[in-house]
Short mmCIF file of C-alpha atoms in Angstrom, two decimals:
data_model
loop_
_atom_site.label_atom_id
_atom_site.label_comp_id
_atom_site.label_asym_id
_atom_site.label_seq_id
_atom_site.Cartn_x
_atom_site.Cartn_y
_atom_site.Cartn_z
CA MET A 1 104.26 165.64 318.84
CA GLY A 2 105.14 163.54 315.87
CA TYR A 3 103.98 164.01 312.32
CA ILE A 4 103.68 161.69 309.33
CA LYS A 5 103.43 163.74 306.17
CA ASP A 6 100.66 163.02 303.70
CA PHE A 7 99.31 166.14 302.00
CA LYS A 8 95.65 165.07 301.99
CA SER A 9 95.49 163.14 305.27
CA PRO A 10 98.50 163.67 307.57
CA LEU A 11 98.83 161.78 310.86
CA PHE A 12 99.77 163.53 314.10
CA TYR A 13 100.74 161.57 317.19
CA SER A 14 101.87 162.16 320.76
CA TYR A 15 103.20 159.52 323.16
CA SER A 16 102.68 159.52 326.92
CA PRO A 17 105.85 160.13 328.98
CA SER A 18 106.47 156.36 329.31
CA GLU A 19 105.43 155.79 325.67
CA GLU A 20 102.83 153.27 326.84
CA HIS A 21 99.91 155.27 325.37
CA VAL A 22 99.59 157.33 322.20
CA VAL A 23 97.16 159.94 320.87
CA ILE A 24 96.83 159.62 317.09
CA ILE A 25 94.97 162.16 314.94
CA LYS A 26 94.32 161.72 311.23
CA GLU A 27 93.44 165.01 309.60
CA THR A 28 91.24 165.01 306.51
CA ASP A 29 90.33 167.76 304.09
CA ASP A 30 86.68 166.64 304.07
CA PRO A 31 84.52 169.09 306.09
CA ILE A 32 81.82 166.46 306.60
CA LYS A 33 84.17 163.78 307.95
CA GLY A 34 86.33 166.15 309.98
CA SER A 35 89.49 164.70 311.48
CA TYR A 36 89.69 161.46 313.41
CA GLY A 37 91.08 160.45 316.76
CA LEU A 38 92.48 156.94 316.52
CA THR A 39 93.33 154.40 319.22
CA MET A 40 95.73 151.49 318.94
CA ALA A 41 94.02 148.11 318.88
CA HIS A 42 95.96 144.85 319.18
CA LYS A 43 99.33 146.61 318.79
CA ILE A 44 99.20 146.97 314.97
CA PHE A 45 95.70 148.17 314.13
CA VAL A 46 93.89 151.42 314.89
CA ARG A 47 90.21 152.21 315.34
CA ILE A 48 88.33 155.50 315.20
CA THR A 49 87.39 156.68 318.68
CA ASP A 50 86.84 160.41 318.22
CA LYS A 51 86.03 163.11 315.65
CA PHE A 52 87.38 166.64 315.48
CA PHE A 53 85.11 169.02 313.58
CA THR A 54 86.22 172.44 312.35
CA ASP A 55 84.54 175.38 310.61
CA ASP A 56 84.96 176.17 306.92
CA GLU A 57 87.42 173.34 306.18
CA TYR A 58 89.93 174.83 308.64
CA ARG A 59 92.86 172.43 309.00
CA THR A 60 93.78 173.06 312.62
CA PHE A 61 96.37 170.30 312.93
CA SER A 62 98.26 171.20 309.75
CA LYS A 63 98.23 174.86 310.82
CA GLY A 64 99.61 173.95 314.25
CA THR A 65 96.66 175.47 316.15
CA TYR A 66 96.32 172.59 318.60
CA LYS A 67 98.01 171.34 321.77
CA VAL A 68 98.29 167.84 323.27
CA ARG A 69 98.97 167.72 327.02
CA TRP A 70 99.57 164.61 329.08
CA ILE A 71 97.92 165.45 332.43
CA GLU A 72 98.89 162.09 333.86
CA GLU A 73 100.49 159.00 332.34
CA ASP A 74 97.06 157.76 331.22
CA ILE A 75 95.10 161.02 330.65
CA ALA A 76 95.72 163.46 327.79
CA THR A 77 93.89 166.51 326.50
CA VAL A 78 93.76 167.64 322.88
CA THR A 79 92.85 171.32 322.59
CA TYR A 80 92.31 172.77 319.14
CA LEU A 81 91.07 175.85 317.35
CA SER A 82 87.88 174.91 315.54
CA GLY A 83 88.19 177.56 312.85
CA ASN A 84 88.70 181.20 312.09
CA ARG A 85 86.28 182.29 314.84
CA ASN A 86 88.86 181.46 317.52
CA LYS A 87 86.68 178.93 319.35
CA LEU A 88 88.71 176.41 321.35
CA ILE A 89 87.46 172.86 321.79
CA GLN A 90 88.99 170.21 324.00
CA HIS A 91 88.83 166.42 323.92
CA ILE A 92 89.98 164.28 326.83
CA TYR A 93 91.70 160.98 326.07
CA ASP A 94 91.40 158.46 328.87
CA TYR A 95 93.56 155.32 328.88
CA ARG A 96 92.74 154.24 332.44
CA ASP A 97 91.18 150.91 333.26
CA PHE A 98 87.41 151.39 333.33
CA ASN A 99 86.80 148.32 335.53
CA GLY A 100 83.76 147.40 333.44
CA THR A 101 82.18 150.87 333.72
CA SER A 102 80.80 152.15 330.44
CA TYR A 103 79.41 155.50 331.63
CA PHE A 104 80.03 157.72 334.63
CA ASN A 105 78.69 161.21 335.35
CA VAL A 106 81.78 163.16 336.41
CA LEU A 107 80.00 166.29 337.66
CA GLY A 108 77.45 164.23 339.60
CA SER A 109 80.24 162.35 341.34
CA ILE A 110 82.08 165.47 342.49
CA SER A 111 79.15 167.46 343.87
CA GLY A 112 80.19 169.53 346.87
CA LYS A 113 82.88 172.09 347.59
CA TRP A 114 86.49 171.81 346.50
CA VAL A 115 89.56 173.91 347.26
CA GLU A 116 92.86 174.05 345.39
CA LYS A 117 95.61 172.23 347.26
CA ASP A 118 98.24 174.95 346.77
CA ASN A 119 96.00 178.06 346.84
CA GLU A 120 93.01 178.07 349.21
CA ASN A 121 91.55 181.13 347.44
CA ASN A 122 90.79 179.04 344.35
CA LYS A 123 87.57 177.11 344.92
CA LEU A 124 85.06 175.04 342.98
CA ASP A 125 81.47 174.81 344.25
CA LEU A 126 79.00 172.32 342.79
CA THR A 127 76.26 172.55 345.42
CA SER A 128 73.67 175.08 344.26
CA GLY A 129 72.51 173.65 340.96
CA ASN A 130 75.09 175.81 339.21
CA ILE A 131 78.84 175.56 339.15
CA LYS A 132 80.86 178.36 340.72
CA LEU A 133 84.60 178.64 340.16
CA ASP A 134 86.74 181.14 342.09
CA MET A 135 90.08 181.31 340.30
CA ASN A 136 92.88 183.87 340.56
CA GLY A 137 90.67 186.54 342.14
CA ALA A 138 87.77 186.19 339.66
CA THR A 139 84.47 184.33 340.00
CA TYR A 140 82.93 182.41 337.10
CA PHE A 141 79.57 180.65 336.82
CA TYR A 142 78.72 177.65 334.67
CA TYR A 143 75.58 175.61 334.14
CA PHE A 144 75.51 171.84 334.13
CA GLY A 145 74.25 172.13 330.53
CA ASP A 146 77.61 173.72 329.61
CA ALA A 147 79.37 170.48 330.46
CA ASP A 148 80.73 168.11 327.84
CA GLU A 149 81.22 164.79 329.63
CA GLN A 150 84.20 162.98 328.10
CA GLY A 151 84.82 159.42 329.14
CA ILE A 152 84.40 158.39 332.74
CA HIS A 153 87.20 160.51 334.21
CA GLY A 154 86.80 163.97 332.68
CA THR A 155 84.50 166.77 331.63
CA VAL A 156 84.91 170.13 329.90
CA LEU A 157 82.90 173.16 331.04
CA TYR A 158 82.53 175.58 328.14
CA GLY A 159 82.31 179.24 329.15
CA ALA A 160 80.68 182.05 327.20
CA GLU A 161 81.43 185.77 326.80
CA GLY A 162 84.50 186.32 328.95
CA VAL A 163 84.12 183.15 331.01
CA PRO A 164 87.03 180.75 330.39
CA SER A 165 86.40 177.13 329.54
CA VAL A 166 87.88 174.64 332.02
CA SER A 167 88.53 170.90 332.22
CA ILE A 168 87.93 168.77 335.28
CA ILE A 169 89.72 165.41 335.56
CA LEU A 170 88.99 162.80 338.25
CA ASN A 171 92.20 161.53 339.83
CA ASP A 172 92.76 158.09 341.32
CA ASP A 173 93.45 159.55 344.78
CA ASN A 174 89.97 161.16 345.21
CA THR A 175 91.21 164.58 344.12
CA ILE A 176 90.38 166.45 340.92
CA SER A 177 92.57 168.37 338.50
CA VAL A 178 91.23 171.62 337.08
CA GLY A 179 92.82 173.43 334.14
CA LEU A 180 92.01 176.12 331.60
CA VAL A 181 91.13 175.12 328.05
CA SER A 182 93.95 176.98 326.32
CA LEU A 183 96.63 176.57 323.71
CA ASN A 184 99.08 178.34 326.03
CA SER A 185 98.37 177.31 329.62
CA GLU A 186 100.10 174.10 330.66
CA LYS A 187 99.03 174.00 334.28
CA PHE A 188 96.38 171.81 335.88
CA ASN A 189 95.85 172.40 339.59
CA THR A 190 94.88 169.75 342.13
CA TYR A 191 91.74 170.34 344.20
CA VAL A 192 90.68 168.47 347.35
CA ARG A 193 87.24 168.24 348.98
CA GLU A 194 86.60 170.99 351.48
CA ASP A 195 85.74 169.70 354.97
#
């Protein structure tokens, strides 16, 4: 992650592995404006595409309480601590070609049962009106109202009271990637549709 120092409004940036895409975050000290996610436009300009809000003027990026992960060459997540209450929030940056699509319901498109490719005990079930995730020997339940749809390829399911938040990313090969919303965990696991 790069850093351009400016005491009032520093810029943080992270390039994709091939350096074709970049996540740029401009942090402000204004609690109303929050911090901005910027996207390159026409090679030399940037435009605001996202906002990062924090509690009590907490400067998460300057404090280093954030993590940028490149899930694929064209998909990145930015996870950050929203304030002193230890709430993690995640934004998904999607640089894929949208093929003219402006909106897509990720959860609606993946209804059914899914199983992790490398561990058949980890399952995701979106068939009963709720979302059930079996992961590492524990079972978690989510409601569709807990979902934060982000772009046309990803969604974040926010858990409550002991239930971890997770991200779901649509892959180009009709699989999905599921990962914990965490500042520590790096791993996203691939899930395939159960027959």
